PDB file of N, CA, C and O in Angstrom:
ATOM      1  N   SER P   1      12.000  -1.703  24.718  1.00  0.00           N
ATOM      2  CA  SER P   1      11.970  -1.609  23.262  1.00  0.00           C
ATOM      3  C   SER P   1      13.451  -1.926  22.733  1.00  0.00           C
ATOM      4  O   SER P   1      14.274  -1.321  23.185  1.00  0.00           O
ATOM      5  N   PRO P   2      13.518  -2.863  21.919  1.00  0.00           N
ATOM      6  CA  PRO P   2      14.845  -3.171  21.339  1.00  0.00           C
ATOM      7  C   PRO P   2      15.555  -2.045  20.530  1.00  0.00           C
ATOM      8  O   PRO P   2      14.814  -1.262  19.789  1.00  0.00           O
ATOM      9  N   THR P   3      16.768  -2.034  20.649  1.00  0.00           N
ATOM     10  CA  THR P   3      17.476  -1.050  19.803  1.00  0.00           C
ATOM     11  C   THR P   3      18.050  -1.655  18.753  1.00  0.00           C
ATOM     12  O   THR P   3      18.717  -2.714  18.849  1.00  0.00           O
ATOM     13  N   PRO P   4      17.901  -1.143  17.422  1.00  0.00           N
ATOM     14  CA  PRO P   4      18.642  -1.706  16.340  1.00  0.00           C
ATOM     15  C   PRO P   4      20.051  -1.524  16.383  1.00  0.00           C
ATOM     16  O   PRO P   4      20.659  -0.527  16.997  1.00  0.00           O
ATOM     17  N   SER P   5      20.884  -2.521  16.066  1.00  0.00           N
ATOM     18  CA  SER P   5      22.366  -2.543  15.734  1.00  0.00           C
ATOM     19  C   SER P   5      22.667  -2.187  14.404  1.00  0.00           C
ATOM     20  O   SER P   5      22.113  -2.589  13.489  1.00  0.00           O
ATOM     21  N   LEU P   6      23.653  -1.149  14.175  1.00  0.00           N
ATOM     22  CA  LEU P   6      24.093  -0.700  13.036  1.00  0.00           C
ATOM     23  C   LEU P   6      25.408  -1.351  12.766  1.00  0.00           C
ATOM     24  O   LEU P   6      26.443  -1.216  13.546  1.00  0.00           O
ATOM     25  N   LEU P   7      25.548  -2.121  11.668  1.00  0.00           N
ATOM     26  CA  LEU P   7      26.834  -2.770  11.228  1.00  0.00           C
ATOM     27  C   LEU P   7      27.387  -1.975   9.996  1.00  0.00           C
ATOM     28  O   LEU P   7      26.536  -1.933   9.060  1.00  0.00           O
ATOM     29  N   ARG P   8      28.493  -1.617  10.045  1.00  0.00           N
ATOM     30  CA  ARG P   8      29.060  -0.861   8.971  1.00  0.00           C
ATOM     31  C   ARG P   8      30.215  -1.549   8.315  1.00  0.00           C
ATOM     32  O   ARG P   8      31.112  -2.083   9.126  1.00  0.00           O
ATOM     33  N   SER P   9      30.428  -1.647   6.898  1.00  0.00           N
ATOM     34  CA  SER P   9      31.723  -2.228   6.410  1.00  0.00           C
ATOM     35  C   SER P   9      32.817  -1.378   6.610  1.00  0.00           C
ATOM     36  O   SER P   9      32.545  -0.157   6.540  1.00  0.00           O
ATOM     37  N   GLY P  10      34.022  -1.899   6.811  1.00  0.00           N
ATOM     38  CA  GLY P  10      35.235  -1.222   6.935  1.00  0.00           C
ATOM     39  C   GLY P  10      35.849  -0.735   5.459  1.00  0.00           C
ATOM     40  O   GLY P  10      36.766  -0.115   5.333  1.00  0.00           O
ATOM     41  N   THR P  11      35.231  -1.414   4.468  1.00  0.00           N
ATOM     42  CA  THR P  11      35.904  -1.238   3.173  1.00  0.00           C
ATOM     43  C   THR P  11      34.965  -0.671   2.317  1.00  0.00           C
ATOM     44  O   THR P  11      35.211  -0.486   1.061  1.00  0.00           O
ATOM     45  N   SER P  12      33.694  -0.514   2.563  1.00  0.00           N
ATOM     46  CA  SER P  12      32.595   0.045   1.657  1.00  0.00           C
ATOM     47  C   SER P  12      31.622   1.001   2.424  1.00  0.00           C
ATOM     48  O   SER P  12      31.861   0.959   3.517  1.00  0.00           O
ATOM     49  N   ASP P  13      30.676   1.497   1.592  1.00  0.00           N
ATOM     50  CA  ASP P  13      29.724   2.281   2.448  1.00  0.00           C
ATOM     51  C   ASP P  13      28.518   1.593   2.704  1.00  0.00           C
ATOM     52  O   ASP P  13      27.470   2.062   3.011  1.00  0.00           O
ATOM     53  N   ASN P  14      28.609   0.197   2.599  1.00  0.00           N
ATOM     54  CA  ASN P  14      27.517  -0.742   3.147  1.00  0.00           C
ATOM     55  C   ASN P  14      27.145  -0.804   4.600  1.00  0.00           C
ATOM     56  O   ASN P  14      28.150  -0.633   5.455  1.00  0.00           O
ATOM     57  N   GLU P  15      25.828  -0.733   4.974  1.00  0.00           N
ATOM     58  CA  GLU P  15      25.323  -0.738   6.316  1.00  0.00           C
ATOM     59  C   GLU P  15      24.408  -1.779   6.441  1.00  0.00           C
ATOM     60  O   GLU P  15      23.542  -2.057   5.518  1.00  0.00           O
ATOM     61  N   VAL P  16      24.288  -2.407   7.473  1.00  0.00           N
ATOM     62  CA  VAL P  16      23.170  -3.381   7.884  1.00  0.00           C
ATOM     63  C   VAL P  16      22.674  -3.072   9.273  1.00  0.00           C
ATOM     64  O   VAL P  16      23.393  -2.893  10.155  1.00  0.00           O
ATOM     65  N   TYR P  17      21.329  -2.858   9.278  1.00  0.00           N
ATOM     66  CA  TYR P  17      20.704  -2.627  10.557  1.00  0.00           C
ATOM     67  C   TYR P  17      20.019  -3.845  10.895  1.00  0.00           C
ATOM     68  O   TYR P  17      19.459  -4.545  10.186  1.00  0.00           O
ATOM     69  N   LEU P  18      20.285  -4.284  12.115  1.00  0.00           N
ATOM     70  CA  LEU P  18      19.786  -5.615  12.694  1.00  0.00           C
ATOM     71  C   LEU P  18      18.841  -5.302  13.761  1.00  0.00           C
ATOM     72  O   LEU P  18      19.222  -4.580  14.727  1.00  0.00           O
ATOM     73  N   LEU P  19      17.555  -5.944  13.700  1.00  0.00           N
ATOM     74  CA  LEU P  19      16.507  -5.538  14.648  1.00  0.00           C
ATOM     75  C   LEU P  19      15.894  -6.796  15.031  1.00  0.00           C
ATOM     76  O   LEU P  19      15.319  -7.572  14.231  1.00  0.00           O
ATOM     77  N   GLY P  20      15.933  -7.108  16.288  1.00  0.00           N
ATOM     78  CA  GLY P  20      15.332  -8.397  16.834  1.00  0.00           C
ATOM     79  C   GLY P  20      13.817  -8.094  16.936  1.00  0.00           C
ATOM     80  O   GLY P  20      13.490  -6.886  17.443  1.00  0.00           O
ATOM     81  N   THR P  21      12.869  -9.091  16.791  1.00  0.00           N
ATOM     82  CA  THR P  21      11.655  -8.878  16.708  1.00  0.00           C
ATOM     83  C   THR P  21      10.909 -10.072  17.626  1.00  0.00           C
ATOM     84  O   THR P  21      11.298 -11.034  17.745  1.00  0.00           O
ATOM     85  N   ALA P  22       9.674  -9.762  17.924  1.00  0.00           N
ATOM     86  CA  ALA P  22       8.710 -10.757  18.440  1.00  0.00           C
ATOM     87  C   ALA P  22       7.588 -10.827  17.406  1.00  0.00           C
ATOM     88  O   ALA P  22       6.899  -9.939  17.179  1.00  0.00           O
ATOM     89  N   HIS P  23       7.467 -11.884  16.783  1.00  0.00           N
ATOM     90  CA  HIS P  23       6.603 -12.099  15.535  1.00  0.00           C
ATOM     91  C   HIS P  23       5.109 -11.651  15.993  1.00  0.00           C
ATOM     92  O   HIS P  23       4.545 -11.372  15.081  1.00  0.00           O
ATOM     93  N   ILE P  24       4.702 -11.964  17.024  1.00  0.00           N
ATOM     94  CA  ILE P  24       3.253 -11.782  17.496  1.00  0.00           C
ATOM     95  C   ILE P  24       3.104 -10.375  18.215  1.00  0.00           C
ATOM     96  O   ILE P  24       1.947 -10.050  18.668  1.00  0.00           O
ATOM     97  N   SER P  25       4.084  -9.566  18.227  1.00  0.00           N
ATOM     98  CA  SER P  25       3.951  -8.221  19.062  1.00  0.00           C
ATOM     99  C   SER P  25       3.681  -7.052  18.094  1.00  0.00           C
ATOM    100  O   SER P  25       4.359  -6.894  17.061  1.00  0.00           O
ATOM    101  N   LYS P  26       2.573  -6.333  18.334  1.00  0.00           N
ATOM    102  CA  LYS P  26       2.228  -5.222  17.592  1.00  0.00           C
ATOM    103  C   LYS P  26       3.321  -4.224  17.728  1.00  0.00           C
ATOM    104  O   LYS P  26       3.548  -3.465  16.690  1.00  0.00           O
ATOM    105  N   ALA P  27       3.857  -4.010  18.908  1.00  0.00           N
ATOM    106  CA  ALA P  27       4.799  -2.888  19.039  1.00  0.00           C
ATOM    107  C   ALA P  27       6.171  -3.341  18.318  1.00  0.00           C
ATOM    108  O   ALA P  27       6.681  -2.432  17.770  1.00  0.00           O
ATOM    109  N   SER P  28       6.523  -4.562  18.347  1.00  0.00           N
ATOM    110  CA  SER P  28       7.601  -5.078  17.500  1.00  0.00           C
ATOM    111  C   SER P  28       7.280  -4.768  16.021  1.00  0.00           C
ATOM    112  O   SER P  28       8.249  -4.388  15.357  1.00  0.00           O
ATOM    113  N   ASN P  29       6.170  -5.097  15.503  1.00  0.00           N
ATOM    114  CA  ASN P  29       5.992  -4.642  14.108  1.00  0.00           C
ATOM    115  C   ASN P  29       6.051  -3.343  13.748  1.00  0.00           C
ATOM    116  O   ASN P  29       6.592  -2.867  12.766  1.00  0.00           O
ATOM    117  N   GLU P  30       5.386  -2.443  14.648  1.00  0.00           N
ATOM    118  CA  GLU P  30       5.762  -1.005  14.454  1.00  0.00           C
ATOM    119  C   GLU P  30       7.077  -0.556  14.448  1.00  0.00           C
ATOM    120  O   GLU P  30       7.514   0.424  13.719  1.00  0.00           O
ATOM    121  N   GLU P  31       7.850  -1.107  15.248  1.00  0.00           N
ATOM    122  CA  GLU P  31       9.431  -0.780  15.329  1.00  0.00           C
ATOM    123  C   GLU P  31       9.984  -1.121  13.924  1.00  0.00           C
ATOM    124  O   GLU P  31      10.791  -0.338  13.447  1.00  0.00           O
ATOM    125  N   VAL P  32       9.653  -2.274  13.453  1.00  0.00           N
ATOM    126  CA  VAL P  32      10.256  -2.601  12.258  1.00  0.00           C
ATOM    127  C   VAL P  32       9.772  -1.464  10.985  1.00  0.00           C
ATOM    128  O   VAL P  32      10.455  -1.209  10.284  1.00  0.00           O
ATOM    129  N   VAL P  33       8.400  -1.257  11.139  1.00  0.00           N
ATOM    130  CA  VAL P  33       7.877  -0.268   9.986  1.00  0.00           C
ATOM    131  C   VAL P  33       8.513   0.916  10.162  1.00  0.00           C
ATOM    132  O   VAL P  33       9.108   1.650   9.252  1.00  0.00           O
ATOM    133  N   ASP P  34       8.731   1.511  11.355  1.00  0.00           N
ATOM    134  CA  ASP P  34       9.425   2.768  11.789  1.00  0.00           C
ATOM    135  C   ASP P  34      10.890   2.812  11.161  1.00  0.00           C
ATOM    136  O   ASP P  34      11.406   3.808  10.619  1.00  0.00           O
ATOM    137  N   LEU P  35      11.646   1.757  11.518  1.00  0.00           N
ATOM    138  CA  LEU P  35      12.989   1.635  11.181  1.00  0.00           C
ATOM    139  C   LEU P  35      13.163   1.543   9.514  1.00  0.00           C
ATOM    140  O   LEU P  35      13.967   2.257   8.912  1.00  0.00           O
ATOM    141  N   ILE P  36      12.246   0.819   8.832  1.00  0.00           N
ATOM    142  CA  ILE P  36      12.401   0.785   7.268  1.00  0.00           C
ATOM    143  C   ILE P  36      11.895   2.053   6.817  1.00  0.00           C
ATOM    144  O   ILE P  36      12.441   2.596   5.748  1.00  0.00           O
ATOM    145  N   GLN P  37      10.948   2.913   7.247  1.00  0.00           N
ATOM    146  CA  GLN P  37      10.566   4.143   6.938  1.00  0.00           C
ATOM    147  C   GLN P  37      11.763   5.241   7.005  1.00  0.00           C
ATOM    148  O   GLN P  37      11.931   6.087   6.127  1.00  0.00           O
ATOM    149  N   LEU P  38      12.368   5.085   8.214  1.00  0.00           N
ATOM    150  CA  LEU P  38      13.503   6.043   8.495  1.00  0.00           C
ATOM    151  C   LEU P  38      14.776   5.811   7.523  1.00  0.00           C
ATOM    152  O   LEU P  38      15.265   6.615   6.934  1.00  0.00           O
ATOM    153  N   VAL P  39      15.015   4.463   7.459  1.00  0.00           N
ATOM    154  CA  VAL P  39      16.359   4.097   6.624  1.00  0.00           C
ATOM    155  C   VAL P  39      16.088   4.057   5.091  1.00  0.00           C
ATOM    156  O   VAL P  39      16.944   4.370   4.462  1.00  0.00           O
ATOM    157  N   GLN P  40      14.950   3.702   4.721  1.00  0.00           N
ATOM    158  CA  GLN P  40      14.687   3.507   3.296  1.00  0.00           C
ATOM    159  C   GLN P  40      15.570   2.543   2.724  1.00  0.00           C
ATOM    160  O   GLN P  40      16.338   3.005   1.678  1.00  0.00           O
ATOM    161  N   PRO P  41      15.646   1.205   3.127  1.00  0.00           N
ATOM    162  CA  PRO P  41      16.810   0.368   2.697  1.00  0.00           C
ATOM    163  C   PRO P  41      16.405  -0.123   1.238  1.00  0.00           C
ATOM    164  O   PRO P  41      15.212  -0.268   0.893  1.00  0.00           O
ATOM    165  N   LYS P  42      17.528  -0.391   0.671  1.00  0.00           N
ATOM    166  CA  LYS P  42      17.429  -1.046  -0.688  1.00  0.00           C
ATOM    167  C   LYS P  42      16.862  -2.493  -0.649  1.00  0.00           C
ATOM    168  O   LYS P  42      16.017  -2.981  -1.415  1.00  0.00           O
ATOM    169  N   TYR P  43      17.172  -3.260   0.465  1.00  0.00           N
ATOM    170  CA  TYR P  43      16.773  -4.625   0.598  1.00  0.00           C
ATOM    171  C   TYR P  43      16.261  -4.706   2.070  1.00  0.00           C
ATOM    172  O   TYR P  43      16.969  -3.942   3.110  1.00  0.00           O
ATOM    173  N   VAL P  44      15.467  -5.536   2.327  1.00  0.00           N
ATOM    174  CA  VAL P  44      15.102  -6.059   3.657  1.00  0.00           C
ATOM    175  C   VAL P  44      15.135  -7.554   3.632  1.00  0.00           C
ATOM    176  O   VAL P  44      14.663  -8.300   2.969  1.00  0.00           O
ATOM    177  N   PHE P  45      15.896  -8.030   4.742  1.00  0.00           N
ATOM    178  CA  PHE P  45      16.138  -9.405   4.969  1.00  0.00           C
ATOM    179  C   PHE P  45      15.233  -9.959   6.206  1.00  0.00           C
ATOM    180  O   PHE P  45      15.222  -9.217   7.100  1.00  0.00           O
ATOM    181  N   VAL P  46      14.613 -10.975   6.056  1.00  0.00           N
ATOM    182  CA  VAL P  46      13.664 -11.609   7.055  1.00  0.00           C
ATOM    183  C   VAL P  46      14.309 -12.924   7.342  1.00  0.00           C
ATOM    184  O   VAL P  46      14.299 -13.857   6.516  1.00  0.00           O
ATOM    185  N   GLU P  47      14.511 -13.128   8.812  1.00  0.00           N
ATOM    186  CA  GLU P  47      15.104 -14.479   9.157  1.00  0.00           C
ATOM    187  C   GLU P  47      13.837 -15.159   9.629  1.00  0.00           C
ATOM    188  O   GLU P  47      13.061 -14.680  10.550  1.00  0.00           O
ATOM    189  N   LEU P  48      13.553 -16.445   9.218  1.00  0.00           N
ATOM    190  CA  LEU P  48      12.469 -17.029   9.806  1.00  0.00           C
ATOM    191  C   LEU P  48      12.886 -18.475  10.332  1.00  0.00           C
ATOM    192  O   LEU P  48      13.769 -19.204   9.644  1.00  0.00           O
ATOM    193  N   ASP P  49      12.361 -18.972  11.410  1.00  0.00           N
ATOM    194  CA  ASP P  49      12.688 -20.210  11.828  1.00  0.00           C
ATOM    195  C   ASP P  49      12.022 -21.270  10.970  1.00  0.00           C
ATOM    196  O   ASP P  49      11.093 -20.830  10.206  1.00  0.00           O
ATOM    197  N   ALA P  50      12.280 -22.531  11.176  1.00  0.00           N
ATOM    198  CA  ALA P  50      11.910 -23.539  10.256  1.00  0.00           C
ATOM    199  C   ALA P  50      10.296 -23.720  10.353  1.00  0.00           C
ATOM    200  O   ALA P  50       9.581 -23.945   9.380  1.00  0.00           O
ATOM    201  N   ASN P  51       9.632 -23.552  11.519  1.00  0.00           N
ATOM    202  CA  ASN P  51       8.296 -23.659  11.753  1.00  0.00           C
ATOM    203  C   ASN P  51       7.528 -22.486  11.008  1.00  0.00           C
ATOM    204  O   ASN P  51       6.508 -22.738  10.483  1.00  0.00           O
ATOM    205  N   ARG P  52       8.072 -21.289  11.152  1.00  0.00           N
ATOM    206  CA  ARG P  52       7.308 -20.212  10.563  1.00  0.00           C
ATOM    207  C   ARG P  52       7.472 -20.216   9.132  1.00  0.00           C
ATOM    208  O   ARG P  52       6.596 -19.823   8.327  1.00  0.00           O
ATOM    209  N   ALA P  53       8.516 -20.662   8.559  1.00  0.00           N
ATOM    210  CA  ALA P  53       8.796 -20.878   6.996  1.00  0.00           C
ATOM    211  C   ALA P  53       7.814 -21.818   6.505  1.00  0.00           C
ATOM    212  O   ALA P  53       7.174 -21.709   5.535  1.00  0.00           O
ATOM    213  N   ALA P  54       7.610 -22.926   7.332  1.00  0.00           N
ATOM    214  CA  ALA P  54       6.792 -23.933   6.983  1.00  0.00           C
ATOM    215  C   ALA P  54       5.360 -23.514   6.965  1.00  0.00           C
ATOM    216  O   ALA P  54       4.584 -23.751   6.060  1.00  0.00           O
ATOM    217  N   GLN P  55       5.010 -22.634   7.874  1.00  0.00           N
ATOM    218  CA  GLN P  55       3.637 -21.992   7.937  1.00  0.00           C
ATOM    219  C   GLN P  55       3.349 -21.216   6.719  1.00  0.00           C
ATOM    220  O   GLN P  55       2.249 -21.284   6.122  1.00  0.00           O
ATOM    221  N   LEU P  56       4.330 -20.379   6.264  1.00  0.00           N
ATOM    222  CA  LEU P  56       4.288 -19.612   5.005  1.00  0.00           C
ATOM    223  C   LEU P  56       3.995 -20.396   3.837  1.00  0.00           C
ATOM    224  O   LEU P  56       3.218 -20.260   2.967  1.00  0.00           O
ATOM    225  N   ARG P  57       4.902 -21.610   3.762  1.00  0.00           N
ATOM    226  CA  ARG P  57       4.845 -22.380   2.630  1.00  0.00           C
ATOM    227  C   ARG P  57       3.327 -23.008   2.687  1.00  0.00           C
ATOM    228  O   ARG P  57       2.822 -23.253   1.365  1.00  0.00           O
ATOM    229  N   SER P  58       2.907 -23.523   3.718  1.00  0.00           N
ATOM    230  CA  SER P  58       1.568 -24.294   3.826  1.00  0.00           C
ATOM    231  C   SER P  58       0.360 -23.248   3.503  1.00  0.00           C
ATOM    232  O   SER P  58      -0.619 -23.860   3.240  1.00  0.00           O
ATOM    233  N   SER P  59       0.696 -22.042   3.651  1.00  0.00           N
ATOM    234  CA  SER P  59      -0.530 -21.136   3.369  1.00  0.00           C
ATOM    235  C   SER P  59      -0.528 -20.615   2.036  1.00  0.00           C
ATOM    236  O   SER P  59      -1.330 -19.787   1.669  1.00  0.00           O
ATOM    237  N   GLY P  60       0.090 -21.452   1.097  1.00  0.00           N
ATOM    238  CA  GLY P  60      -0.062 -20.992  -0.323  1.00  0.00           C
ATOM    239  C   GLY P  60       1.153 -20.448  -0.833  1.00  0.00           C
ATOM    240  O   GLY P  60       1.140 -20.024  -2.027  1.00  0.00           O
ATOM    241  N   ALA P  61       2.148 -20.024  -0.112  1.00  0.00           N
ATOM    242  CA  ALA P  61       3.381 -19.224  -0.563  1.00  0.00           C
ATOM    243  C   ALA P  61       4.573 -20.161  -0.930  1.00  0.00           C
ATOM    244  O   ALA P  61       5.586 -19.951  -0.596  1.00  0.00           O
ATOM    245  N   ALA P  62       4.086 -21.296  -1.510  1.00  0.00           N
ATOM    246  CA  ALA P  62       5.265 -22.319  -1.963  1.00  0.00           C
ATOM    247  C   ALA P  62       6.156 -21.834  -3.015  1.00  0.00           C
ATOM    248  O   ALA P  62       7.364 -22.212  -2.825  1.00  0.00           O
ATOM    249  N   SER P  63       5.784 -21.073  -3.958  1.00  0.00           N
ATOM    250  CA  SER P  63       6.751 -20.676  -4.970  1.00  0.00           C
ATOM    251  C   SER P  63       7.343 -19.403  -4.601  1.00  0.00           C
ATOM    252  O   SER P  63       6.990 -18.702  -3.686  1.00  0.00           O
ATOM    253  N   LYS P  64       8.485 -19.181  -5.155  1.00  0.00           N
ATOM    254  CA  LYS P  64       9.339 -17.881  -4.883  1.00  0.00           C
ATOM    255  C   LYS P  64       8.498 -16.683  -5.281  1.00  0.00           C
ATOM    256  O   LYS P  64       8.570 -15.774  -4.396  1.00  0.00           O
ATOM    257  N   ASN P  65       7.767 -16.723  -6.283  1.00  0.00           N
ATOM    258  CA  ASN P  65       6.868 -15.630  -6.529  1.00  0.00           C
ATOM    259  C   ASN P  65       5.700 -15.376  -5.510  1.00  0.00           C
ATOM    260  O   ASN P  65       5.595 -14.149  -5.177  1.00  0.00           O
ATOM    261  N   ASN P  66       5.169 -16.393  -5.096  1.00  0.00           N
ATOM    262  CA  ASN P  66       4.188 -16.349  -4.085  1.00  0.00           C
ATOM    263  C   ASN P  66       4.665 -15.877  -2.745  1.00  0.00           C
ATOM    264  O   ASN P  66       3.988 -15.113  -2.072  1.00  0.00           O
ATOM    265  N   MET P  67       5.938 -16.347  -2.458  1.00  0.00           N
ATOM    266  CA  MET P  67       6.553 -15.908  -1.151  1.00  0.00           C
ATOM    267  C   MET P  67       6.892 -14.295  -1.331  1.00  0.00           C
ATOM    268  O   MET P  67       6.723 -13.601  -0.378  1.00  0.00           O
ATOM    269  N   ALA P  68       7.332 -13.908  -2.465  1.00  0.00           N
ATOM    270  CA  ALA P  68       7.661 -12.436  -2.557  1.00  0.00           C
ATOM    271  C   ALA P  68       6.279 -11.776  -2.477  1.00  0.00           C
ATOM    272  O   ALA P  68       6.283 -10.683  -1.730  1.00  0.00           O
ATOM    273  N   ASP P  69       5.238 -12.194  -3.079  1.00  0.00           N
ATOM    274  CA  ASP P  69       3.826 -11.545  -2.899  1.00  0.00           C
ATOM    275  C   ASP P  69       3.554 -11.439  -1.599  1.00  0.00           C
ATOM    276  O   ASP P  69       3.003 -10.419  -1.009  1.00  0.00           O
ATOM    277  N   SER P  70       3.865 -12.598  -0.784  1.00  0.00           N
ATOM    278  CA  SER P  70       3.522 -12.567   0.820  1.00  0.00           C
ATOM    279  C   SER P  70       4.299 -11.338   1.441  1.00  0.00           C
ATOM    280  O   SER P  70       3.558 -10.599   2.249  1.00  0.00           O
ATOM    281  N   PHE P  71       5.506 -11.122   1.227  1.00  0.00           N
ATOM    282  CA  PHE P  71       6.236 -10.117   1.814  1.00  0.00           C
ATOM    283  C   PHE P  71       5.867  -8.829   1.250  1.00  0.00           C
ATOM    284  O   PHE P  71       5.844  -7.922   2.210  1.00  0.00           O
ATOM    285  N   ASN P  72       5.567  -8.670   0.048  1.00  0.00           N
ATOM    286  CA  ASN P  72       5.099  -7.319  -0.598  1.00  0.00           C
ATOM    287  C   ASN P  72       3.846  -6.891   0.164  1.00  0.00           C
ATOM    288  O   ASN P  72       3.587  -5.769   0.619  1.00  0.00           O
ATOM    289  N   THR P  73       2.976  -7.994   0.523  1.00  0.00           N
ATOM    290  CA  THR P  73       1.801  -7.669   1.247  1.00  0.00           C
ATOM    291  C   THR P  73       2.094  -7.217   2.700  1.00  0.00           C
ATOM    292  O   THR P  73       1.555  -6.146   3.139  1.00  0.00           O
ATOM    293  N   LEU P  74       3.056  -7.606   3.375  1.00  0.00           N
ATOM    294  CA  LEU P  74       3.439  -7.440   4.607  1.00  0.00           C
ATOM    295  C   LEU P  74       4.032  -5.973   4.732  1.00  0.00           C
ATOM    296  O   LEU P  74       3.739  -5.085   5.672  1.00  0.00           O
ATOM    297  N   PHE P  75       4.805  -5.618   3.559  1.00  0.00           N
ATOM    298  CA  PHE P  75       5.522  -4.355   3.551  1.00  0.00           C
ATOM    299  C   PHE P  75       4.677  -3.314   2.778  1.00  0.00           C
ATOM    300  O   PHE P  75       5.163  -2.153   2.643  1.00  0.00           O
ATOM    301  N   LYS P  76       3.402  -3.600   2.358  1.00  0.00           N
ATOM    302  CA  LYS P  76       2.611  -2.584   1.502  1.00  0.00           C
ATOM    303  C   LYS P  76       2.464  -1.238   2.160  1.00  0.00           C
ATOM    304  O   LYS P  76       2.666  -0.242   1.679  1.00  0.00           O
ATOM    305  N   GLY P  77       2.207  -1.267   3.336  1.00  0.00           N
ATOM    306  CA  GLY P  77       1.978  -0.203   4.310  1.00  0.00           C
ATOM    307  C   GLY P  77       3.278   0.782   4.372  1.00  0.00           C
ATOM    308  O   GLY P  77       3.069   1.962   4.747  1.00  0.00           O
ATOM    309  N   ILE P  78       4.370   0.233   4.093  1.00  0.00           N
ATOM    310  CA  ILE P  78       5.613   1.013   4.350  1.00  0.00           C
ATOM    311  C   ILE P  78       5.918   1.867   2.946  1.00  0.00           C
ATOM    312  O   ILE P  78       6.520   2.737   3.151  1.00  0.00           O
ATOM    313  N   GLY P  79       5.337   1.537   1.966  1.00  0.00           N
ATOM    314  CA  GLY P  79       5.608   2.271   0.684  1.00  0.00           C
ATOM    315  C   GLY P  79       6.412   1.626  -0.230  1.00  0.00           C
ATOM    316  O   GLY P  79       6.831   2.200  -1.314  1.00  0.00           O
ATOM    317  N   LYS P  80       7.133   0.475   0.123  1.00  0.00           N
ATOM    318  CA  LYS P  80       8.098  -0.231  -0.705  1.00  0.00           C
ATOM    319  C   LYS P  80       7.666  -1.727  -0.750  1.00  0.00           C
ATOM    320  O   LYS P  80       7.391  -2.252   0.286  1.00  0.00           O
ATOM    321  N   GLY P  81       7.733  -2.355  -1.845  1.00  0.00           N
ATOM    322  CA  GLY P  81       7.671  -3.760  -2.017  1.00  0.00           C
ATOM    323  C   GLY P  81       9.013  -4.297  -2.273  1.00  0.00           C
ATOM    324  O   GLY P  81      10.031  -3.631  -2.292  1.00  0.00           O
ATOM    325  N   LEU P  82       9.106  -5.595  -2.640  1.00  0.00           N
ATOM    326  CA  LEU P  82      10.238  -6.137  -3.088  1.00  0.00           C
ATOM    327  C   LEU P  82      10.530  -5.990  -4.595  1.00  0.00           C
ATOM    328  O   LEU P  82       9.494  -5.811  -5.301  1.00  0.00           O
ATOM    329  N   PRO P  83      11.731  -5.756  -5.034  1.00  0.00           N
ATOM    330  CA  PRO P  83      11.858  -5.533  -6.471  1.00  0.00           C
ATOM    331  C   PRO P  83      11.427  -6.512  -7.262  1.00  0.00           C
ATOM    332  O   PRO P  83      11.362  -7.635  -6.936  1.00  0.00           O
TER     333      PRO P  83
END
């Protein structure tokens, strides 16, 4: 099970949790949900490789609003969507 890395700013109270994932792993998905529920972050960043981003775009999520809707659906069970 991967351990999240906590990066802290030396000049502010900003923190970044970095968690590596396996996109097709149920356990990896659960780790992401658990970390988000624990930390309750203001923002969640998702890094996608070019192929995965293209899959999202081709699935009808071409506009910024549709992309946000797609991620809101992903995070719906966590209790927070995108602002």
